[in-house]
PDB file of C-alpha atoms and ligand atoms in Angstrom:
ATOM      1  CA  UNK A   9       0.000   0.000   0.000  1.00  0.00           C
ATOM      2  CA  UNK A  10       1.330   3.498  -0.866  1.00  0.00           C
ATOM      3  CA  UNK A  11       2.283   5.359   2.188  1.00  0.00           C
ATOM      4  CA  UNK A  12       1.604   9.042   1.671  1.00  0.00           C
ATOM      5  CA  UNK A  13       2.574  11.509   3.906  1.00  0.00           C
ATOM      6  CA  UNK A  14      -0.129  14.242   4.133  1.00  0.00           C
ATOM      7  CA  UNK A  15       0.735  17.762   3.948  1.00  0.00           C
ATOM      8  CA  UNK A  16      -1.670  20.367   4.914  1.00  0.00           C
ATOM      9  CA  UNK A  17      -1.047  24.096   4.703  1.00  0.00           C
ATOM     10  CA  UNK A  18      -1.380  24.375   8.473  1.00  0.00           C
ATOM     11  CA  UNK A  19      -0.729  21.940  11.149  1.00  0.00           C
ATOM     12  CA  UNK A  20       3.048  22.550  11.142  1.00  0.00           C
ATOM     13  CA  UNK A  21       5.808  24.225  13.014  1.00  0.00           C
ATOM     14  CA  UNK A  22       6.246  27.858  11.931  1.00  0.00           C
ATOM     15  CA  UNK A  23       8.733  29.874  13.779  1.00  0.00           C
ATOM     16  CA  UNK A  24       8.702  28.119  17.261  1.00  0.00           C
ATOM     17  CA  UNK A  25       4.430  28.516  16.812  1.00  0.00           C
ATOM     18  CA  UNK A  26       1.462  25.575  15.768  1.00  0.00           C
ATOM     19  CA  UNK A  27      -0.169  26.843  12.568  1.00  0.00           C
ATOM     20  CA  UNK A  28      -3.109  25.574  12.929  1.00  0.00           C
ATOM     21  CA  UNK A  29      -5.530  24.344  10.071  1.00  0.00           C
ATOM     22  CA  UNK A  30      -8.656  25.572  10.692  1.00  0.00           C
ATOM     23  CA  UNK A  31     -11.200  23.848   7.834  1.00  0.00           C
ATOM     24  CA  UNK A  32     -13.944  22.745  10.056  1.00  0.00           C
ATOM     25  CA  UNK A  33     -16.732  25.572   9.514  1.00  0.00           C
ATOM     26  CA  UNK A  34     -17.242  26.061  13.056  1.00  0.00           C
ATOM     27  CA  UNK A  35     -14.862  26.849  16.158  1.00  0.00           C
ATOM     28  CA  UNK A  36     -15.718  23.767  17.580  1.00  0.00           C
ATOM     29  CA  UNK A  37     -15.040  21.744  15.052  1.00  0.00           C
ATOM     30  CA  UNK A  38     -11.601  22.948  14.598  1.00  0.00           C
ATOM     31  CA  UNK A  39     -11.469  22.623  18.113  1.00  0.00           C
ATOM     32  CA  UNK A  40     -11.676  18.815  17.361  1.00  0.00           C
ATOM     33  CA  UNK A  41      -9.563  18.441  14.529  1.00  0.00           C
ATOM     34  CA  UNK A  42      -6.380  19.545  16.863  1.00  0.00           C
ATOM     35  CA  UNK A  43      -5.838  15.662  17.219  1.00  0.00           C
ATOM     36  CA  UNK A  44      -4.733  14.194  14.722  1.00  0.00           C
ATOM     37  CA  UNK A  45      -4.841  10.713  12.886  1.00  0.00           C
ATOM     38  CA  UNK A  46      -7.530  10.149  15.212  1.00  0.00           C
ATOM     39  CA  UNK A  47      -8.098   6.899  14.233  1.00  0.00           C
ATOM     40  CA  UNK A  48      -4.523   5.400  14.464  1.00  0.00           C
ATOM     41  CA  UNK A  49      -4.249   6.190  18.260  1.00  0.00           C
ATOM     42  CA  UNK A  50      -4.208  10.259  17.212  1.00  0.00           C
ATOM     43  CA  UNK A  51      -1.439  12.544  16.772  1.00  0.00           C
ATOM     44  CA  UNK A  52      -1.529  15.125  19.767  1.00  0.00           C
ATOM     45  CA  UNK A  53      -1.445  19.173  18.791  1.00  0.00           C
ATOM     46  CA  UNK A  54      -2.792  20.351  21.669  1.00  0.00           C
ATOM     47  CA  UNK A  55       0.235  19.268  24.001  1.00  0.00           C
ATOM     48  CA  UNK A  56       0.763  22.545  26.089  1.00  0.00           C
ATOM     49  CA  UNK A  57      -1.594  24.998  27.732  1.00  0.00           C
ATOM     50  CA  UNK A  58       0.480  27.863  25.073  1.00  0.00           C
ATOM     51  CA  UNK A  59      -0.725  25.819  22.157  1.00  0.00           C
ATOM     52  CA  UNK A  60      -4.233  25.735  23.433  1.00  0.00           C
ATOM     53  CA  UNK A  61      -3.498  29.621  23.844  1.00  0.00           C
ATOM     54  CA  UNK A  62      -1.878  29.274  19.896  1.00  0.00           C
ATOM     55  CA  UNK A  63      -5.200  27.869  18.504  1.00  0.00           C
ATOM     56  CA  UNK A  64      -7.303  29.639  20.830  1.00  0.00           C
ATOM     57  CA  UNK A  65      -6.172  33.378  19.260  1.00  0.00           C
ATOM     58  CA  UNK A  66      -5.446  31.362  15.445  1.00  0.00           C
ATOM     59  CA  UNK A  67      -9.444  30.014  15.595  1.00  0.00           C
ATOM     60  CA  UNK A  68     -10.950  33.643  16.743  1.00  0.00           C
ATOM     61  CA  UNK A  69     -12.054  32.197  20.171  1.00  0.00           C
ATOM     62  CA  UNK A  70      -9.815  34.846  21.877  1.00  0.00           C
ATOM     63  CA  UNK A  71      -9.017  37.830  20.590  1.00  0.00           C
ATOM     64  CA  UNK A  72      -5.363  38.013  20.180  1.00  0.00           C
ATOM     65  CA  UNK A  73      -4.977  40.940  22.911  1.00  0.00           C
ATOM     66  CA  UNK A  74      -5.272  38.395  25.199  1.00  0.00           C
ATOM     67  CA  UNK A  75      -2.412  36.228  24.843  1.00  0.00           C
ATOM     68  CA  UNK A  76       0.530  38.396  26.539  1.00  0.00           C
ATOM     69  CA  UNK A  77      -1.504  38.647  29.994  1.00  0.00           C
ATOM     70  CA  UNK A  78      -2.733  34.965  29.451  1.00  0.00           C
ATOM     71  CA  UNK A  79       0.513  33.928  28.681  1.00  0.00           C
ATOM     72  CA  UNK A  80       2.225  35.386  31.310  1.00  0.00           C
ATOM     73  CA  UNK A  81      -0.803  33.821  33.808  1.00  0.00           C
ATOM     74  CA  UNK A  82       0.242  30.269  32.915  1.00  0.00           C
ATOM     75  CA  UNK A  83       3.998  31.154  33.783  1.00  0.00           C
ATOM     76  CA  UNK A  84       2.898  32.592  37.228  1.00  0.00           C
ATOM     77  CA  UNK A  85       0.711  29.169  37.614  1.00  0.00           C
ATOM     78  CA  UNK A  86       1.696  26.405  35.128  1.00  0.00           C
ATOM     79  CA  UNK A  87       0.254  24.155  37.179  1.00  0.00           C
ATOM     80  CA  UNK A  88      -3.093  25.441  36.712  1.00  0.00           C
ATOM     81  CA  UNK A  89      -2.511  26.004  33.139  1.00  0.00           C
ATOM     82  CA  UNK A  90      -2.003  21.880  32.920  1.00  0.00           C
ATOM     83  CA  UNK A  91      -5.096  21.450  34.305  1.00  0.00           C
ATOM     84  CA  UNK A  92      -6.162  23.464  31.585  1.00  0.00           C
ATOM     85  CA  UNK A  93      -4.837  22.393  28.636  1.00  0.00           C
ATOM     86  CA  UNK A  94      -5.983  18.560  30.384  1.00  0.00           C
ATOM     87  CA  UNK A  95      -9.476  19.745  30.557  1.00  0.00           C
ATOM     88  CA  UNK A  96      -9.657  21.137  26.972  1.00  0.00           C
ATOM     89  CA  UNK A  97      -8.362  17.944  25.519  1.00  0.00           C
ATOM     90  CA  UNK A  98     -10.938  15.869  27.626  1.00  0.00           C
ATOM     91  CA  UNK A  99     -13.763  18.376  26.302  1.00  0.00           C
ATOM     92  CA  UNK A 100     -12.517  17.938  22.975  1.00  0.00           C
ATOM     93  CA  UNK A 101     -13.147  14.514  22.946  1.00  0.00           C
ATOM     94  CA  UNK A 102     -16.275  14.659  24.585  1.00  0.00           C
ATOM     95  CA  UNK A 103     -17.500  16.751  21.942  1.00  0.00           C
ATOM     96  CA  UNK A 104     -15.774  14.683  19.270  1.00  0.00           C
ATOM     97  CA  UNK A 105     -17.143  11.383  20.343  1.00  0.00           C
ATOM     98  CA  UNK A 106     -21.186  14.115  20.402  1.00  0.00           C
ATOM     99  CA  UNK A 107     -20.326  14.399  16.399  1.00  0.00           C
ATOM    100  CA  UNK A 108     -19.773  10.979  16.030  1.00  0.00           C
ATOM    101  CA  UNK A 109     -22.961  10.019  17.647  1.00  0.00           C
ATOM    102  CA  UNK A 110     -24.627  12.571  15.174  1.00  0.00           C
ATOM    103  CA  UNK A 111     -22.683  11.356  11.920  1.00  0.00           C
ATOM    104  CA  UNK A 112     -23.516   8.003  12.461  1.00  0.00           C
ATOM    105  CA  UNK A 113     -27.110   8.865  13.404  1.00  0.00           C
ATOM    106  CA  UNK A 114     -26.962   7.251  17.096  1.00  0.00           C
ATOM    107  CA  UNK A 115     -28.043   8.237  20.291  1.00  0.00           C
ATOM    108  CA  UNK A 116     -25.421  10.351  22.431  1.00  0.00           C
ATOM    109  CA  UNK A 117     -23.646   8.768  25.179  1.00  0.00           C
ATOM    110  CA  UNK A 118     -25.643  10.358  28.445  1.00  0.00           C
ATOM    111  CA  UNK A 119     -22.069  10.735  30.274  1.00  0.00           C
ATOM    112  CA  UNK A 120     -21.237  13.166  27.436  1.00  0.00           C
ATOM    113  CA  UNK A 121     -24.505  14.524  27.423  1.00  0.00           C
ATOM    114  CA  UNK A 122     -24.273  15.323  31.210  1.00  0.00           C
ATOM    115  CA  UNK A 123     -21.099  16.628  31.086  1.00  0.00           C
ATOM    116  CA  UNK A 124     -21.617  19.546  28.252  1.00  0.00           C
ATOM    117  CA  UNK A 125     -24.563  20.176  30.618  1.00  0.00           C
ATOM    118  CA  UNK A 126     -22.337  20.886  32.946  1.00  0.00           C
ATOM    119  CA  UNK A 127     -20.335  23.244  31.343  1.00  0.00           C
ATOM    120  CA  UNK A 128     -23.297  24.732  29.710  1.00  0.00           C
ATOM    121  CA  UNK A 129     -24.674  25.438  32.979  1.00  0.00           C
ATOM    122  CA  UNK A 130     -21.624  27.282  34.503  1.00  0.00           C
ATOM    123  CA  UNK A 131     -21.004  29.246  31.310  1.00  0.00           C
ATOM    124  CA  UNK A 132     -24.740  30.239  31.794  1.00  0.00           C
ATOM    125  CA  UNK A 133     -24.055  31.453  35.167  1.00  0.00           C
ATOM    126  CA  UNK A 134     -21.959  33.734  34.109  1.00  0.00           C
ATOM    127  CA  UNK A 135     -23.995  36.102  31.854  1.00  0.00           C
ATOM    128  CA  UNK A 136     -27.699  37.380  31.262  1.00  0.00           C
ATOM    129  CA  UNK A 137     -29.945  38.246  28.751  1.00  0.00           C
ATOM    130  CA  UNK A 138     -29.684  42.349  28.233  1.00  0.00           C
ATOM    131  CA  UNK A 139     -31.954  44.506  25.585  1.00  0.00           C
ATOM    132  CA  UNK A 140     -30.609  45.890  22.179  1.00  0.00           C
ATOM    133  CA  UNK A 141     -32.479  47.410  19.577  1.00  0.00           C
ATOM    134  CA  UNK A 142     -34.218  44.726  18.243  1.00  0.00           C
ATOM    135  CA  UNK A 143     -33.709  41.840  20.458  1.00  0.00           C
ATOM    136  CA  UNK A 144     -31.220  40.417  22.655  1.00  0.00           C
ATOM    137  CA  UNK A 145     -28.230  39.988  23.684  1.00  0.00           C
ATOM    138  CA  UNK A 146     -25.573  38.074  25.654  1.00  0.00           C
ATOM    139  CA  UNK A 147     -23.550  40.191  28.541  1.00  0.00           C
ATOM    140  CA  UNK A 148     -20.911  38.541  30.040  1.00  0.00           C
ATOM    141  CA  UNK A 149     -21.277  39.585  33.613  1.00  0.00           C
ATOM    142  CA  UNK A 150     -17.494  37.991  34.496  1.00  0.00           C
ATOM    143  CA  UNK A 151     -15.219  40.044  32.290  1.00  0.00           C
ATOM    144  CA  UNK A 152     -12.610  38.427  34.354  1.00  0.00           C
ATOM    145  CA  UNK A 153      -9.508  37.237  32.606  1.00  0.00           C
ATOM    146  CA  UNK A 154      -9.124  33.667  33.231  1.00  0.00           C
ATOM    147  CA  UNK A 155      -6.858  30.824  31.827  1.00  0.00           C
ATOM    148  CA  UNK A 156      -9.598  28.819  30.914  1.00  0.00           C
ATOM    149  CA  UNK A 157     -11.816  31.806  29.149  1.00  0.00           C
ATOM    150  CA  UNK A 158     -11.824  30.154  25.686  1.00  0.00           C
ATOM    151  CA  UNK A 159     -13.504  26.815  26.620  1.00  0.00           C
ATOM    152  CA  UNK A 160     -17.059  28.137  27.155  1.00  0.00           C
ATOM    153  CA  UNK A 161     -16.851  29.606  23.697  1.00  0.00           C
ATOM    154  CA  UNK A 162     -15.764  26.176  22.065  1.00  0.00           C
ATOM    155  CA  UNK A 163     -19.033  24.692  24.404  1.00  0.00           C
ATOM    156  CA  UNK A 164     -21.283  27.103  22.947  1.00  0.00           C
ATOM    157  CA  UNK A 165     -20.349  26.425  19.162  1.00  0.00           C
ATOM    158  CA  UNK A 166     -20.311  22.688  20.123  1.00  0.00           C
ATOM    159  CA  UNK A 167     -24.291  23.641  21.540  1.00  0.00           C
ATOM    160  CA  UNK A 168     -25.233  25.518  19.146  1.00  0.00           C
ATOM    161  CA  UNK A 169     -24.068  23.117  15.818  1.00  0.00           C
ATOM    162  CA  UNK A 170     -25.557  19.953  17.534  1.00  0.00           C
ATOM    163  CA  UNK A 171     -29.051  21.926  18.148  1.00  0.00           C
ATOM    164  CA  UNK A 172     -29.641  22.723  14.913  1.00  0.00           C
ATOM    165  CA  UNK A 173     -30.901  20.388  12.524  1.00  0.00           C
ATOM    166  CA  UNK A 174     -29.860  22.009   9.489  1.00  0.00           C
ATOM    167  CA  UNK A 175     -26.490  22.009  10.437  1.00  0.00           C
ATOM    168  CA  UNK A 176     -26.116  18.791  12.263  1.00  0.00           C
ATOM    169  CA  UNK A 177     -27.392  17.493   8.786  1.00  0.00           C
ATOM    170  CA  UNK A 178     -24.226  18.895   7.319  1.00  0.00           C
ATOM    171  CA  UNK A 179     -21.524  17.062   9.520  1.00  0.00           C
ATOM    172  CA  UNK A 180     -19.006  15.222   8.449  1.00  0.00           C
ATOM    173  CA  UNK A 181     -16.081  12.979   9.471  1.00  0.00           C
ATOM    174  CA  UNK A 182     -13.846  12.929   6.389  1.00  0.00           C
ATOM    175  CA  UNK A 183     -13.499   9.800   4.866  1.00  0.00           C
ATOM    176  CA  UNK A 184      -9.965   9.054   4.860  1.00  0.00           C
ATOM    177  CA  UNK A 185      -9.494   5.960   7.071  1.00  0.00           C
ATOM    178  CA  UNK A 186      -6.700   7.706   9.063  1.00  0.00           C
ATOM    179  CA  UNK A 187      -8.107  10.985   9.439  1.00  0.00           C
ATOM    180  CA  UNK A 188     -11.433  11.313  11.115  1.00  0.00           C
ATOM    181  CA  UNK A 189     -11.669  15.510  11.148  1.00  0.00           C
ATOM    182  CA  UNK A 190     -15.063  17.123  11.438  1.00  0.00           C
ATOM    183  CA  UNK A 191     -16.274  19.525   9.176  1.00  0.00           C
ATOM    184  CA  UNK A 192     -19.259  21.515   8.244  1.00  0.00           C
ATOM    185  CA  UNK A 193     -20.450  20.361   4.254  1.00  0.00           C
ATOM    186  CA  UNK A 194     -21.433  23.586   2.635  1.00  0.00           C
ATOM    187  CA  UNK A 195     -21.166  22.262  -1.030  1.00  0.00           C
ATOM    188  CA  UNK A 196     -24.040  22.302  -2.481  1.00  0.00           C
ATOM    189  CA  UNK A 197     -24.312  19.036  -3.522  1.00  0.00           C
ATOM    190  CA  UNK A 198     -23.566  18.230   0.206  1.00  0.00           C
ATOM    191  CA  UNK A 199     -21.382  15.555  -0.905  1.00  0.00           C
ATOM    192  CA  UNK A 200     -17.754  16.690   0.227  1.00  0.00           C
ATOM    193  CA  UNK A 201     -15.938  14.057   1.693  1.00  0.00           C
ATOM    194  CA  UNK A 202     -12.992  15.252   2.350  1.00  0.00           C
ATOM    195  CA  UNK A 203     -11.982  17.355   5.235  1.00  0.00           C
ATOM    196  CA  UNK A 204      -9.247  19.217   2.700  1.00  0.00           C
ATOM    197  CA  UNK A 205      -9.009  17.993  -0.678  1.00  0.00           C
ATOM    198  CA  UNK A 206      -5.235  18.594  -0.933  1.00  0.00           C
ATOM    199  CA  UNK A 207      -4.673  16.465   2.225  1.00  0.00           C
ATOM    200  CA  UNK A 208      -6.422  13.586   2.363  1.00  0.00           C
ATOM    201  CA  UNK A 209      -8.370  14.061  -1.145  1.00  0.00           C
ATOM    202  CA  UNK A 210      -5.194  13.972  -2.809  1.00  0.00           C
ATOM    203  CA  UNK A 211      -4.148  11.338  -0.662  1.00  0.00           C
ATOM    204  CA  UNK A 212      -6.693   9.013  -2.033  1.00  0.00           C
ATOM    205  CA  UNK A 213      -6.585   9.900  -5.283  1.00  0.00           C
ATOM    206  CA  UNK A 214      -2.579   8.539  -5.029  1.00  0.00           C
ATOM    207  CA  UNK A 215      -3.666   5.185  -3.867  1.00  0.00           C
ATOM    208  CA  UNK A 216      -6.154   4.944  -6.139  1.00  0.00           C
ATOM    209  CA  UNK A 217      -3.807   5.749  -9.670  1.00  0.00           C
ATOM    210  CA  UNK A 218      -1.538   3.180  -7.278  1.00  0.00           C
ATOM    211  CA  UNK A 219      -3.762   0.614  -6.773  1.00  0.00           C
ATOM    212  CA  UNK A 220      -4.620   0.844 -10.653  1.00  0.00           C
ATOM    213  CA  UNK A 221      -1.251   0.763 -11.811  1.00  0.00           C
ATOM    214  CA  UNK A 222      -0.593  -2.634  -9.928  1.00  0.00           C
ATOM    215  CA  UNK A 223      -4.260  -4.321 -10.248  1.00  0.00           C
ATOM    216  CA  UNK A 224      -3.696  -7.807 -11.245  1.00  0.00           C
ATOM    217  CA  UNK A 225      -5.012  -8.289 -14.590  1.00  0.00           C
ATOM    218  CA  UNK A 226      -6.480 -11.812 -15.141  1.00  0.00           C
ATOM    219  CA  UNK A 227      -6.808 -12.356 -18.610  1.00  0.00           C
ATOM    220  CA  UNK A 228      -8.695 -15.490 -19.723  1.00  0.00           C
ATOM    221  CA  UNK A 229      -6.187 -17.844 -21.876  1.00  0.00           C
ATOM    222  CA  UNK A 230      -5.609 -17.089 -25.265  1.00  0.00           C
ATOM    223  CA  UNK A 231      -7.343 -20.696 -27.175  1.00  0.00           C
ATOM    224  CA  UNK A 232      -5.857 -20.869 -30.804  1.00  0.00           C
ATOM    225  CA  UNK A 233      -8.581 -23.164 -31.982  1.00  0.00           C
ATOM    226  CA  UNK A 234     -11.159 -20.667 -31.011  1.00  0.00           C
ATOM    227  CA  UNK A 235      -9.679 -18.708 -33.857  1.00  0.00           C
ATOM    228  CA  UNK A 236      -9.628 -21.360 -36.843  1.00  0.00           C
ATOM    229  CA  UNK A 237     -12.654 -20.981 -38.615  1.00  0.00           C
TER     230      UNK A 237
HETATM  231 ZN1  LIG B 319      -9.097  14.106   6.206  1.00  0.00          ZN
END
């Protein structure tokens, strides 16, 4: 079997920094995709609380003001900054293995279930409902700065993609056997299959031209007599 090594245009060292590849659709989605190779025991991106802090500003779910003071937080306390970066890789599976159950059209695990209620519940607590012109809106009460700020806003993408039908109709898990990343289809023949075309597309597309180029042809036996008229 051809052995391929994929090359995306993120998810690769750049200057000391993760560059991130952010082709999901939705902030939790690429929140899942930071494992890698999911499949094959997964290839780990988010191995430090300052890469969680690198794909937190790279994704948009921190602005990137916020990375010198968070930064120098998890210095002051990098124990509490492992706990961190432990807890965001635990709720990135939960919500991985929450798309799986909707891909695949099966009933949530109620553990999982439970524990995004959870979070949803504490990330409630800390905002209300305030009047704008022409409807609502959300007001964080805590303004705090806290080394764990970005996780409510991957919960609430994670909420608010597996609430809606529409868009829960358009996940994905691409269909690489090695790769396993979620996306959001918004072809509109809603039959992308890939989570990047030049990654694992391509990828397939080798194997395929390889598997062609050294099928087995059977041909039946040439009979002579079959010929003589
Ligand atoms: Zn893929």
């Amino acid at each position: 079997m051809i052995q391929q090594t994929a090359v995306r245009f993120g998810g690769r060292e750049v200057d000391g920094k993760f560059l991130f590849e952010l082709t999901g659709g939705a902030l939790a989605l690429d929140f899942v995709n930071t494992l890698d190779e999911r499949p094959g025991g997964g290839i780990e991106r988010l191995t430090t609380y300052e890469r969680f802090l690198e794909w937190s500003v790279q994704s948009g779910a921190l602005p990137k003001a916020a990375t010198e003071q968070l930064s120098r937080m998890a210095n002051r306390a990098p124990g509490s900054a492992r706990s961190i970066a432990k807890s965001a890789r635990e709720l990135r599976e939960i919500i991985f293995r929450l798309i799986r159950a909707s891909v695949q059209r099966t009933a949530p695990d109620d553990g999982d279930v439970d524990a995004l209620n959870v979070l949803v519940s504490k990330a409630d607590a800390k905002r209300r409902l305030v009047a704008v012109t022409g409807g609502l809106a959300w007001l964080e009460s805590e303004s705090k700065v806290s080394l764990d700020m970005a996780l409510p806003r991957v919960v609430q993408s994670a909420v608010d993609l597996l609430t809606d039908p529409a868009r829960r109709s358009r996940l994905r898990l691409c269909a690489a056997d090695s790769c396993d990343w979620a996306f959001v289809d918004v072809s509109r023949s809603g039959r992308r299959i890939w989570c990047d075309m030049s990654v694992c597309g391509n990828r397939a597309k080798a194997k395929r031209h390889y598997d062609r180029a050294h099928a087995t042809i059977d041909l039946p036996t040439f009979r002579g007599d079959i010929c003589e008229g």
